[in-house]
Amino acid sequence: MSELTPQAYADQLYKIFRDEKFKELINFPPSFEQLGLHGQRILLHFQGMAFAALGAPQKAKLTFQKALNYGDNIQIYRDLACTLYQLEEIQAWRECYQKANRILAEKARELAFDTRFTCSLTLAKFYEEEGRLGQALSIYENLHHHSTTQQSYRYFSLLAPQLLRLKSQLPANEELSLLYTKLLSFNQNNTPEYVNIEIEHSLMLAELNLIGPQHAWARVEKILNNTNSFEYDKNLFYIDFIEEASLRNFPISNEHKIHYQRLNNLSKYELLVAKLCLHDLPDHVDNEISMAARDIPLGSYLKLLNLYIAKTQNEALKDEFRNKINLIVAGFNSEDRTFWIKRAKQFDKDSFTELMFDSDKRYLNFQQKTLDVSRKKQALFLLKILADKPQWTIDEAIQTIWNSNFTPEHYNRLRMTVHRTNQLLQSLTAIEKCIEISGESLNLNPQVKLKRTMEASLPQ
């Protein structure tokens, strides 16, 4: 009889898990004699995975925690974090996934590609939950680039749904269309059920955002009417549908509302989404939303703020919630701010970005951040005239800035000045083009306001 190695033992347990023989895995005898504590950790990890697959997150959590008593392991931290998130233990979830992230950063070169891939994929999902949508998208795209060299059907099935789901929240483009087409025709017969759920979820959201609600609702109904679907998945599909439909001003029909009564054990976040989407806004729901920040991930909180803005008729509260969103995303990096701004602009047409400009001290202020333009002479001239008047003809702008009539050379100088000033402003606001220029006119982006803090005369 050959000696049992840890890898052979893990492969044996993985085959049982892959074949969805979860109860057999839970009752599998330990191999203390040959593998000792290492073998016990491997077994407990797979048993925790089996409990999670059976929809028993509390048992999964306890089993993963027991496994970690036999030594740190990034995959166990990853799976424990998923379970803690499902149990709404937000602080513990955050500490757990951050621990996994540190291990990944410290030991990336020691880890097998498959481990790096699956752990990075899950951590990117957690970044999404924390509102770091731009960072998450960068991780997905980086994984996509590296996984194509592996030519793996499995890697595509795990990664493509995340890319489609996230990218479908932004305006459509050719790349998104290609990704949707690939997943639409993807053969799901040989993939695990949890992967099929991810694919269906991403297709549902993509169709809701890019095609319309009827296509998307058909996928939701399929999950709701499937007696084998887990409660968690039913809640996910239904709540994400009514949230995104409400943001895009699609009607929530009585047929949609009836299905809500069939759902059980909704999370705090899901209950608040239902309250906002299925009824007239109740009194003091804005206070409930504000208080929810301590109990839900930051990304979910930002989505609630956006949803409230879309639903309320109270303009004063809309402005306050916009200010709150701006204050939160001001602490994000440029990638994340850009994503939230692009997403919000799709359904909050009345929102705008207000830049405070001190033309005397020569700086711009936006959301408690300051940009010094004292050494950017041409940008300073441009900002001063746009603060005085947000729209100019090209001739007027050239005459005011350079005291000259129109010439092709001056027009090219103006275009370059606009380009460089936009780069400066993007570093401050994450908006790609705060200033727009065409052959006839120069103007501020309609969703940008440039307001003087001190009046100053135009430069001589």
Short mmCIF file of C-alpha atoms in Angstrom, two decimals:
data_model
loop_
_atom_site.label_atom_id
_atom_site.label_comp_id
_atom_site.label_asym_id
_atom_site.label_seq_id
_atom_site.Cartn_x
_atom_site.Cartn_y
_atom_site.Cartn_z
CA MET A 1 0.00 0.00 0.00
CA SER A 2 1.53 3.32 -1.12
CA GLU A 3 1.99 6.12 1.37
CA LEU A 4 -0.86 8.65 1.39
CA THR A 5 0.42 12.17 0.66
CA PRO A 6 -1.42 15.39 1.63
CA GLN A 7 -1.98 16.18 -2.06
CA ALA A 8 -3.38 12.73 -2.81
CA TYR A 9 -5.67 13.04 0.22
CA ALA A 10 -6.88 16.47 -0.91
CA ASP A 11 -7.48 15.15 -4.43
CA GLN A 12 -9.52 12.27 -3.01
CA LEU A 13 -11.69 14.65 -0.95
CA TYR A 14 -12.05 17.10 -3.85
CA LYS A 15 -13.42 14.33 -6.08
CA ILE A 16 -16.11 13.58 -3.48
CA PHE A 17 -16.92 17.30 -3.25
CA ARG A 18 -16.98 17.74 -7.03
CA ASP A 19 -19.40 14.82 -7.33
CA GLU A 20 -21.62 16.66 -4.79
CA LYS A 21 -21.54 13.78 -2.29
CA PHE A 22 -21.61 16.27 0.55
CA LYS A 23 -23.00 14.01 3.28
CA GLU A 24 -20.36 11.39 2.49
CA LEU A 25 -17.72 14.09 2.84
CA ILE A 26 -19.10 15.28 6.19
CA ASN A 27 -18.91 11.71 7.55
CA PHE A 28 -15.52 10.93 6.00
CA PRO A 29 -13.12 9.32 8.54
CA PRO A 30 -9.99 11.30 9.48
CA SER A 31 -6.49 10.06 8.55
CA PHE A 32 -4.60 10.87 11.72
CA GLU A 33 -2.25 7.90 11.48
CA GLN A 34 -0.72 8.84 8.12
CA LEU A 35 -1.20 12.61 7.84
CA GLY A 36 -1.66 13.86 11.39
CA LEU A 37 -2.74 17.45 11.96
CA HIS A 38 -2.16 18.47 8.34
CA GLY A 39 -4.60 15.83 7.18
CA GLN A 40 -7.15 16.94 9.78
CA ARG A 41 -6.97 20.53 8.47
CA ILE A 42 -7.52 19.33 4.90
CA LEU A 43 -10.51 17.21 5.92
CA LEU A 44 -12.11 19.96 8.02
CA HIS A 45 -11.70 22.43 5.16
CA PHE A 46 -13.59 20.17 2.75
CA GLN A 47 -16.22 19.40 5.37
CA GLY A 48 -16.76 23.15 5.85
CA MET A 49 -17.14 23.49 2.08
CA ALA A 50 -19.72 20.69 2.16
CA PHE A 51 -21.75 22.43 4.88
CA ALA A 52 -21.63 25.66 2.86
CA ALA A 53 -22.80 23.84 -0.28
CA LEU A 54 -25.69 22.34 1.71
CA GLY A 55 -26.81 25.81 2.82
CA ALA A 56 -25.65 25.46 6.43
CA PRO A 57 -23.40 28.53 6.89
CA GLN A 58 -23.25 28.39 10.69
CA LYS A 59 -21.91 24.82 10.63
CA ALA A 60 -19.55 25.79 7.81
CA LYS A 61 -18.21 28.70 9.86
CA LEU A 62 -17.52 26.56 12.93
CA THR A 63 -15.84 23.88 10.81
CA PHE A 64 -13.58 26.39 9.02
CA GLN A 65 -12.61 27.95 12.35
CA LYS A 66 -11.76 24.52 13.72
CA ALA A 67 -9.63 23.83 10.63
CA LEU A 68 -7.60 26.99 11.26
CA ASN A 69 -6.64 25.62 14.67
CA TYR A 70 -4.37 23.25 12.72
CA GLY A 71 -2.56 26.06 10.87
CA ASP A 72 -3.13 29.12 8.70
CA ASN A 73 -4.29 28.55 5.14
CA ILE A 74 -5.36 31.22 2.66
CA GLN A 75 -8.07 29.07 1.09
CA ILE A 76 -9.69 28.43 4.46
CA TYR A 77 -9.62 32.15 5.29
CA ARG A 78 -11.20 32.83 1.90
CA ASP A 79 -14.01 30.32 2.45
CA LEU A 80 -14.54 31.42 6.05
CA ALA A 81 -14.86 35.03 4.85
CA CYS A 82 -17.56 33.99 2.37
CA THR A 83 -19.46 32.28 5.17
CA LEU A 84 -19.12 35.24 7.55
CA TYR A 85 -20.46 37.53 4.84
CA GLN A 86 -23.46 35.28 4.35
CA LEU A 87 -24.06 35.33 8.12
CA GLU A 88 -23.85 39.17 8.12
CA GLU A 89 -20.99 39.16 10.62
CA ILE A 90 -19.53 42.19 8.87
CA GLN A 91 -16.66 43.10 11.18
CA ALA A 92 -15.47 39.50 11.41
CA TRP A 93 -15.86 39.16 7.61
CA ARG A 94 -13.74 42.26 7.05
CA GLU A 95 -10.96 41.06 9.38
CA CYS A 96 -11.00 37.61 7.77
CA TYR A 97 -10.76 38.70 4.15
CA GLN A 98 -8.08 41.26 5.02
CA LYS A 99 -6.08 38.45 6.63
CA ALA A 100 -6.42 36.43 3.40
CA ASN A 101 -5.36 39.48 1.41
CA ARG A 102 -2.20 39.89 3.50
CA ILE A 103 -1.29 36.23 3.01
CA LEU A 104 -1.85 36.57 -0.74
CA ALA A 105 0.42 39.63 -0.89
CA GLU A 106 3.16 38.02 1.19
CA LYS A 107 3.15 34.54 -0.35
CA ALA A 108 1.90 35.06 -3.91
CA ARG A 109 5.02 33.55 -5.48
CA GLU A 110 4.78 30.44 -3.31
CA LEU A 111 1.15 29.72 -4.21
CA ALA A 112 0.01 27.60 -7.14
CA PHE A 113 -1.64 29.49 -10.00
CA ASP A 114 -5.04 27.96 -9.23
CA THR A 115 -4.87 29.08 -5.59
CA ARG A 116 -3.78 32.60 -6.56
CA PHE A 117 -6.55 32.75 -9.15
CA THR A 118 -9.44 31.60 -6.95
CA CYS A 119 -8.34 33.63 -3.93
CA SER A 120 -7.81 36.79 -6.01
CA LEU A 121 -11.22 36.27 -7.60
CA THR A 122 -12.96 36.05 -4.23
CA LEU A 123 -11.05 39.01 -2.79
CA ALA A 124 -12.07 41.09 -5.82
CA LYS A 125 -15.70 40.28 -4.99
CA PHE A 126 -15.08 41.54 -1.46
CA TYR A 127 -13.60 44.73 -2.89
CA GLU A 128 -16.89 45.14 -4.75
CA GLU A 129 -18.79 44.76 -1.50
CA GLU A 130 -16.61 47.49 0.03
CA GLY A 131 -17.41 49.80 -2.88
CA ARG A 132 -13.99 49.43 -4.51
CA LEU A 133 -15.51 48.70 -7.90
CA GLY A 134 -12.66 50.07 -9.98
CA GLN A 135 -10.07 48.00 -8.09
CA ALA A 136 -12.25 44.90 -8.40
CA LEU A 137 -12.58 45.41 -12.15
CA SER A 138 -8.80 45.81 -12.47
CA ILE A 139 -8.26 42.50 -10.65
CA TYR A 140 -10.80 40.72 -12.86
CA GLU A 141 -9.20 42.10 -16.02
CA ASN A 142 -5.71 41.16 -14.79
CA LEU A 143 -6.88 37.62 -13.99
CA HIS A 144 -8.54 37.41 -17.39
CA HIS A 145 -5.27 38.39 -19.08
CA HIS A 146 -3.25 35.77 -17.18
CA SER A 147 -5.84 32.99 -17.28
CA THR A 148 -6.10 33.07 -21.08
CA THR A 149 -2.59 31.63 -21.21
CA GLN A 150 -3.86 28.65 -19.20
CA GLN A 151 -6.54 27.92 -21.84
CA SER A 152 -8.89 26.80 -19.09
CA TYR A 153 -12.62 26.30 -19.54
CA ARG A 154 -12.92 26.37 -15.76
CA TYR A 155 -11.17 29.73 -15.34
CA PHE A 156 -13.42 31.30 -17.94
CA SER A 157 -16.55 29.96 -16.22
CA LEU A 158 -15.43 31.47 -12.90
CA LEU A 159 -14.20 34.82 -14.18
CA ALA A 160 -16.49 35.80 -17.07
CA PRO A 161 -19.64 36.18 -14.90
CA GLN A 162 -17.82 38.65 -12.64
CA LEU A 163 -16.63 40.74 -15.58
CA LEU A 164 -20.06 40.74 -17.21
CA ARG A 165 -21.91 41.60 -13.99
CA LEU A 166 -19.62 44.50 -13.16
CA LYS A 167 -19.21 45.90 -16.68
CA SER A 168 -22.96 45.75 -17.34
CA GLN A 169 -23.38 48.44 -14.67
CA LEU A 170 -21.68 50.88 -17.06
CA PRO A 171 -22.71 52.02 -20.57
CA ALA A 172 -22.59 49.24 -23.18
CA ASN A 173 -19.59 48.75 -25.44
CA GLU A 174 -18.28 46.19 -27.94
CA GLU A 175 -16.26 44.29 -25.32
CA LEU A 176 -19.34 43.91 -23.12
CA SER A 177 -21.38 42.66 -26.08
CA LEU A 178 -18.77 39.99 -26.85
CA LEU A 179 -18.64 38.85 -23.22
CA TYR A 180 -22.44 38.62 -23.04
CA THR A 181 -22.57 36.56 -26.25
CA LYS A 182 -19.94 34.12 -24.98
CA LEU A 183 -21.75 33.52 -21.69
CA LEU A 184 -25.15 33.31 -23.38
CA SER A 185 -23.95 30.34 -25.44
CA PHE A 186 -21.77 28.84 -22.71
CA ASN A 187 -22.32 25.10 -22.17
CA GLN A 188 -23.22 24.78 -18.48
CA ASN A 189 -23.63 20.99 -18.49
CA ASN A 190 -20.15 20.30 -17.14
CA THR A 191 -19.92 23.11 -14.59
CA PRO A 192 -20.82 22.91 -10.87
CA GLU A 193 -24.20 24.29 -9.87
CA TYR A 194 -22.74 27.22 -7.93
CA VAL A 195 -20.92 28.34 -11.11
CA ASN A 196 -24.13 28.03 -13.14
CA ILE A 197 -25.84 30.27 -10.57
CA GLU A 198 -23.09 32.89 -11.03
CA ILE A 199 -23.52 32.74 -14.82
CA GLU A 200 -27.31 33.07 -14.63
CA HIS A 201 -27.03 35.96 -12.16
CA SER A 202 -24.63 37.89 -14.39
CA LEU A 203 -26.78 37.28 -17.48
CA MET A 204 -29.85 38.46 -15.57
CA LEU A 205 -28.22 41.74 -14.57
CA ALA A 206 -26.71 42.28 -18.01
CA GLU A 207 -30.09 41.76 -19.69
CA LEU A 208 -31.83 44.04 -17.21
CA ASN A 209 -29.30 46.81 -17.79
CA LEU A 210 -28.77 46.40 -21.53
CA ILE A 211 -31.97 44.84 -22.94
CA GLY A 212 -34.93 45.22 -20.61
CA PRO A 213 -36.75 43.75 -17.61
CA GLN A 214 -38.74 40.94 -19.29
CA HIS A 215 -35.66 38.97 -20.36
CA ALA A 216 -34.14 39.42 -16.92
CA TRP A 217 -37.31 38.48 -15.03
CA ALA A 218 -37.51 35.16 -16.89
CA ARG A 219 -34.17 34.19 -15.34
CA VAL A 220 -35.32 35.32 -11.88
CA GLU A 221 -38.50 33.24 -12.16
CA LYS A 222 -36.49 30.20 -13.19
CA ILE A 223 -34.53 30.39 -9.92
CA LEU A 224 -37.57 31.23 -7.76
CA ASN A 225 -39.57 28.30 -9.14
CA ASN A 226 -36.74 25.77 -8.87
CA THR A 227 -37.34 23.70 -5.74
CA ASN A 228 -33.63 22.84 -5.64
CA SER A 229 -32.53 26.49 -5.50
CA PHE A 230 -31.05 27.63 -2.22
CA GLU A 231 -32.86 30.31 -0.25
CA TYR A 232 -29.77 32.53 -0.45
CA ASP A 233 -29.77 32.41 -4.27
CA LYS A 234 -33.50 33.13 -4.53
CA ASN A 235 -33.08 36.21 -2.34
CA LEU A 236 -30.05 37.36 -4.34
CA PHE A 237 -31.77 37.15 -7.74
CA TYR A 238 -35.01 38.76 -6.62
CA ILE A 239 -33.51 41.64 -4.64
CA ASP A 240 -30.89 42.47 -7.27
CA PHE A 241 -33.63 42.51 -9.91
CA ILE A 242 -35.96 44.91 -8.09
CA GLU A 243 -33.06 47.14 -7.05
CA GLU A 244 -31.61 47.54 -10.54
CA ALA A 245 -35.07 47.81 -12.13
CA SER A 246 -36.00 50.61 -9.72
CA LEU A 247 -32.76 52.47 -10.38
CA ARG A 248 -33.48 52.36 -14.11
CA ASN A 249 -37.09 53.41 -13.59
CA PHE A 250 -38.59 50.12 -14.80
CA PRO A 251 -41.99 49.41 -13.20
CA ILE A 252 -42.22 46.78 -10.45
CA SER A 253 -45.40 44.90 -11.36
CA ASN A 254 -47.83 43.06 -9.10
CA GLU A 255 -46.43 39.83 -10.50
CA HIS A 256 -43.00 40.84 -9.24
CA LYS A 257 -44.37 41.90 -5.84
CA ILE A 258 -46.25 38.63 -5.25
CA HIS A 259 -43.00 36.67 -5.32
CA TYR A 260 -41.61 38.71 -2.43
CA GLN A 261 -43.94 36.87 -0.04
CA ARG A 262 -42.17 33.61 -0.91
CA LEU A 263 -38.76 34.78 0.28
CA ASN A 264 -37.31 33.97 3.70
CA ASN A 265 -34.39 35.08 5.87
CA LEU A 266 -33.56 38.24 3.96
CA SER A 267 -30.47 40.17 5.07
CA LYS A 268 -30.68 43.68 6.54
CA TYR A 269 -29.60 45.11 3.21
CA GLU A 270 -32.15 43.06 1.25
CA LEU A 271 -34.97 44.11 3.59
CA LEU A 272 -34.11 47.78 3.07
CA VAL A 273 -34.00 47.35 -0.72
CA ALA A 274 -37.44 45.74 -0.63
CA LYS A 275 -38.77 48.55 1.56
CA LEU A 276 -37.51 51.14 -0.94
CA CYS A 277 -38.62 49.33 -4.11
CA LEU A 278 -41.93 47.64 -3.33
CA HIS A 279 -43.81 50.36 -1.44
CA ASP A 280 -44.22 54.10 -1.22
CA LEU A 281 -41.32 55.40 0.82
CA PRO A 282 -42.24 55.00 4.51
CA ASP A 283 -41.58 57.76 7.01
CA HIS A 284 -38.08 57.87 8.47
CA VAL A 285 -36.68 55.29 6.02
CA ASP A 286 -33.88 57.79 5.35
CA ASN A 287 -32.88 57.43 9.02
CA GLU A 288 -32.92 53.64 8.69
CA ILE A 289 -30.62 53.87 5.69
CA SER A 290 -28.24 56.22 7.49
CA MET A 291 -28.06 53.87 10.48
CA ALA A 292 -27.44 50.82 8.28
CA ALA A 293 -23.83 51.82 7.56
CA ARG A 294 -22.55 50.00 10.65
CA ASP A 295 -24.28 46.73 9.71
CA ILE A 296 -23.61 46.32 5.98
CA PRO A 297 -20.58 46.59 3.67
CA LEU A 298 -19.79 50.04 2.31
CA GLY A 299 -20.64 49.11 -1.28
CA SER A 300 -24.12 48.00 -0.23
CA TYR A 301 -24.54 51.22 1.71
CA LEU A 302 -23.63 53.32 -1.33
CA LYS A 303 -26.13 51.37 -3.42
CA LEU A 304 -28.85 52.13 -0.86
CA LEU A 305 -28.02 55.83 -1.03
CA ASN A 306 -28.28 55.77 -4.83
CA LEU A 307 -31.56 53.89 -4.62
CA TYR A 308 -33.04 56.40 -2.19
CA ILE A 309 -32.05 59.28 -4.49
CA ALA A 310 -33.83 57.51 -7.35
CA LYS A 311 -37.03 56.95 -5.34
CA THR A 312 -37.56 60.05 -3.20
CA GLN A 313 -39.27 63.26 -4.32
CA ASN A 314 -37.66 65.22 -1.49
CA GLU A 315 -35.08 67.39 -3.29
CA ALA A 316 -33.40 68.52 -0.07
CA LEU A 317 -32.80 64.92 1.02
CA LYS A 318 -31.61 64.03 -2.47
CA ASP A 319 -28.94 66.68 -2.19
CA GLU A 320 -27.93 65.48 1.28
CA PHE A 321 -27.61 61.89 0.09
CA ARG A 322 -25.61 63.03 -2.95
CA ASN A 323 -23.30 64.92 -0.61
CA LYS A 324 -22.92 61.80 1.52
CA ILE A 325 -22.00 59.69 -1.52
CA ASN A 326 -19.48 62.31 -2.64
CA LEU A 327 -17.93 62.45 0.82
CA ILE A 328 -17.54 58.66 0.95
CA VAL A 329 -16.10 58.20 -2.54
CA ALA A 330 -13.71 61.12 -2.00
CA GLY A 331 -11.68 58.68 0.11
CA PHE A 332 -11.52 56.15 -2.74
CA ASN A 333 -8.77 56.03 -5.32
CA SER A 334 -9.30 57.40 -8.83
CA GLU A 335 -10.38 54.04 -10.31
CA ASP A 336 -13.13 53.54 -7.73
CA ARG A 337 -14.38 57.13 -7.83
CA THR A 338 -14.59 57.00 -11.62
CA PHE A 339 -16.69 53.83 -11.51
CA TRP A 340 -19.17 55.23 -8.97
CA ILE A 341 -19.49 58.53 -10.81
CA LYS A 342 -20.12 56.82 -14.17
CA ARG A 343 -22.65 54.47 -12.60
CA ALA A 344 -24.52 57.21 -10.72
CA LYS A 345 -24.77 59.47 -13.77
CA GLN A 346 -26.84 56.82 -15.56
CA PHE A 347 -29.84 57.19 -13.27
CA ASP A 348 -29.26 60.43 -11.34
CA LYS A 349 -29.43 62.90 -14.17
CA ASP A 350 -29.75 65.90 -11.84
CA SER A 351 -26.54 65.31 -9.95
CA PHE A 352 -23.58 67.57 -10.59
CA THR A 353 -19.99 68.03 -9.46
CA GLU A 354 -19.25 71.38 -7.84
CA LEU A 355 -15.67 72.66 -7.92
CA MET A 356 -14.76 75.58 -5.69
CA PHE A 357 -12.23 77.85 -7.39
CA ASP A 358 -10.18 80.46 -5.57
CA SER A 359 -8.76 82.51 -8.42
CA ASP A 360 -6.83 84.74 -6.04
CA LYS A 361 -4.99 81.96 -4.20
CA ARG A 362 -5.03 79.85 -7.38
CA TYR A 363 -6.39 76.54 -6.17
CA LEU A 364 -9.40 74.29 -6.69
CA ASN A 365 -11.24 72.50 -3.92
CA PHE A 366 -13.42 69.41 -4.31
CA GLN A 367 -14.69 67.19 -1.48
CA GLN A 368 -12.02 68.31 0.99
CA LYS A 369 -9.22 67.84 -1.57
CA THR A 370 -7.20 70.71 -2.99
CA LEU A 371 -5.48 71.13 -6.34
CA ASP A 372 -2.84 73.85 -6.68
CA VAL A 373 -2.91 75.42 -10.17
CA SER A 374 -0.61 78.35 -9.40
CA ARG A 375 2.09 76.94 -11.70
CA LYS A 376 -0.33 75.95 -14.47
CA LYS A 377 -0.62 79.31 -16.21
CA GLN A 378 -2.74 78.26 -19.20
CA ALA A 379 -5.03 76.10 -17.06
CA LEU A 380 -5.47 79.04 -14.70
CA PHE A 381 -6.52 81.35 -17.54
CA LEU A 382 -8.97 78.72 -18.78
CA LEU A 383 -10.52 78.13 -15.35
CA LYS A 384 -10.92 81.86 -14.77
CA ILE A 385 -12.94 82.43 -17.93
CA LEU A 386 -15.09 79.33 -17.33
CA ALA A 387 -15.79 80.47 -13.77
CA ASP A 388 -17.05 83.76 -15.23
CA LYS A 389 -19.13 82.08 -17.93
CA PRO A 390 -19.53 78.31 -18.50
CA GLN A 391 -19.90 78.52 -22.29
CA TRP A 392 -17.84 80.45 -24.87
CA THR A 393 -17.46 80.49 -28.61
CA ILE A 394 -13.99 79.49 -29.76
CA ASP A 395 -13.36 83.01 -31.06
CA GLU A 396 -14.36 84.55 -27.72
CA ALA A 397 -12.16 82.17 -25.74
CA ILE A 398 -9.08 82.82 -27.89
CA GLN A 399 -9.67 86.57 -27.79
CA THR A 400 -10.06 86.55 -23.98
CA ILE A 401 -7.14 84.28 -23.15
CA TRP A 402 -4.58 85.39 -25.75
CA ASN A 403 -5.99 88.75 -26.88
CA SER A 404 -5.88 87.50 -30.45
CA ASN A 405 -8.21 86.72 -33.32
CA PHE A 406 -8.81 83.10 -34.32
CA THR A 407 -5.95 81.26 -35.98
CA PRO A 408 -5.43 77.50 -36.41
CA GLU A 409 -2.38 77.75 -34.15
CA HIS A 410 -4.39 79.38 -31.35
CA TYR A 411 -7.16 76.78 -31.74
CA ASN A 412 -4.61 73.96 -31.35
CA ARG A 413 -3.16 75.71 -28.28
CA LEU A 414 -6.67 75.92 -26.83
CA ARG A 415 -7.31 72.21 -27.49
CA MET A 416 -4.05 71.26 -25.77
CA THR A 417 -4.84 73.55 -22.83
CA VAL A 418 -8.26 71.91 -22.46
CA HIS A 419 -6.71 68.43 -22.66
CA ARG A 420 -4.08 69.18 -19.98
CA THR A 421 -6.57 70.94 -17.73
CA ASN A 422 -8.94 67.98 -18.00
CA GLN A 423 -6.12 65.69 -16.89
CA LEU A 424 -5.60 67.88 -13.82
CA LEU A 425 -9.31 67.95 -13.04
CA GLN A 426 -9.65 64.19 -13.51
CA SER A 427 -7.01 63.66 -10.83
CA LEU A 428 -9.24 65.67 -8.50
CA THR A 429 -12.75 64.58 -9.50
CA ALA A 430 -12.33 61.30 -11.44
CA ILE A 431 -14.41 62.86 -14.25
CA GLU A 432 -12.79 62.27 -17.62
CA LYS A 433 -13.84 65.52 -19.32
CA CYS A 434 -14.85 68.39 -17.07
CA ILE A 435 -14.28 70.79 -19.97
CA GLU A 436 -15.62 70.14 -23.48
CA ILE A 437 -14.38 71.65 -26.73
CA SER A 438 -15.67 71.42 -30.30
CA GLY A 439 -15.03 73.34 -33.50
CA GLU A 440 -17.50 76.03 -32.44
CA SER A 441 -17.60 76.18 -28.66
CA LEU A 442 -15.81 75.75 -25.36
CA ASN A 443 -17.88 74.86 -22.30
CA LEU A 444 -18.01 73.15 -18.95
CA ASN A 445 -19.48 69.66 -18.84
CA PRO A 446 -23.20 70.24 -17.99
CA GLN A 447 -22.78 68.11 -14.87
CA VAL A 448 -19.88 70.20 -13.58
CA LYS A 449 -20.19 73.55 -11.81
CA LEU A 450 -17.20 75.83 -11.30
CA LYS A 451 -17.91 78.25 -8.48
CA ARG A 452 -15.64 81.05 -7.33
CA THR A 453 -14.85 81.35 -3.64
CA MET A 454 -13.36 84.83 -4.20
CA GLU A 455 -14.09 87.18 -7.07
CA ALA A 456 -11.05 88.27 -9.04
CA SER A 457 -10.58 90.15 -12.25
CA LEU A 458 -9.35 88.42 -15.37
CA PRO A 459 -5.58 88.47 -15.81
CA GLN A 460 -4.12 91.26 -17.86
#
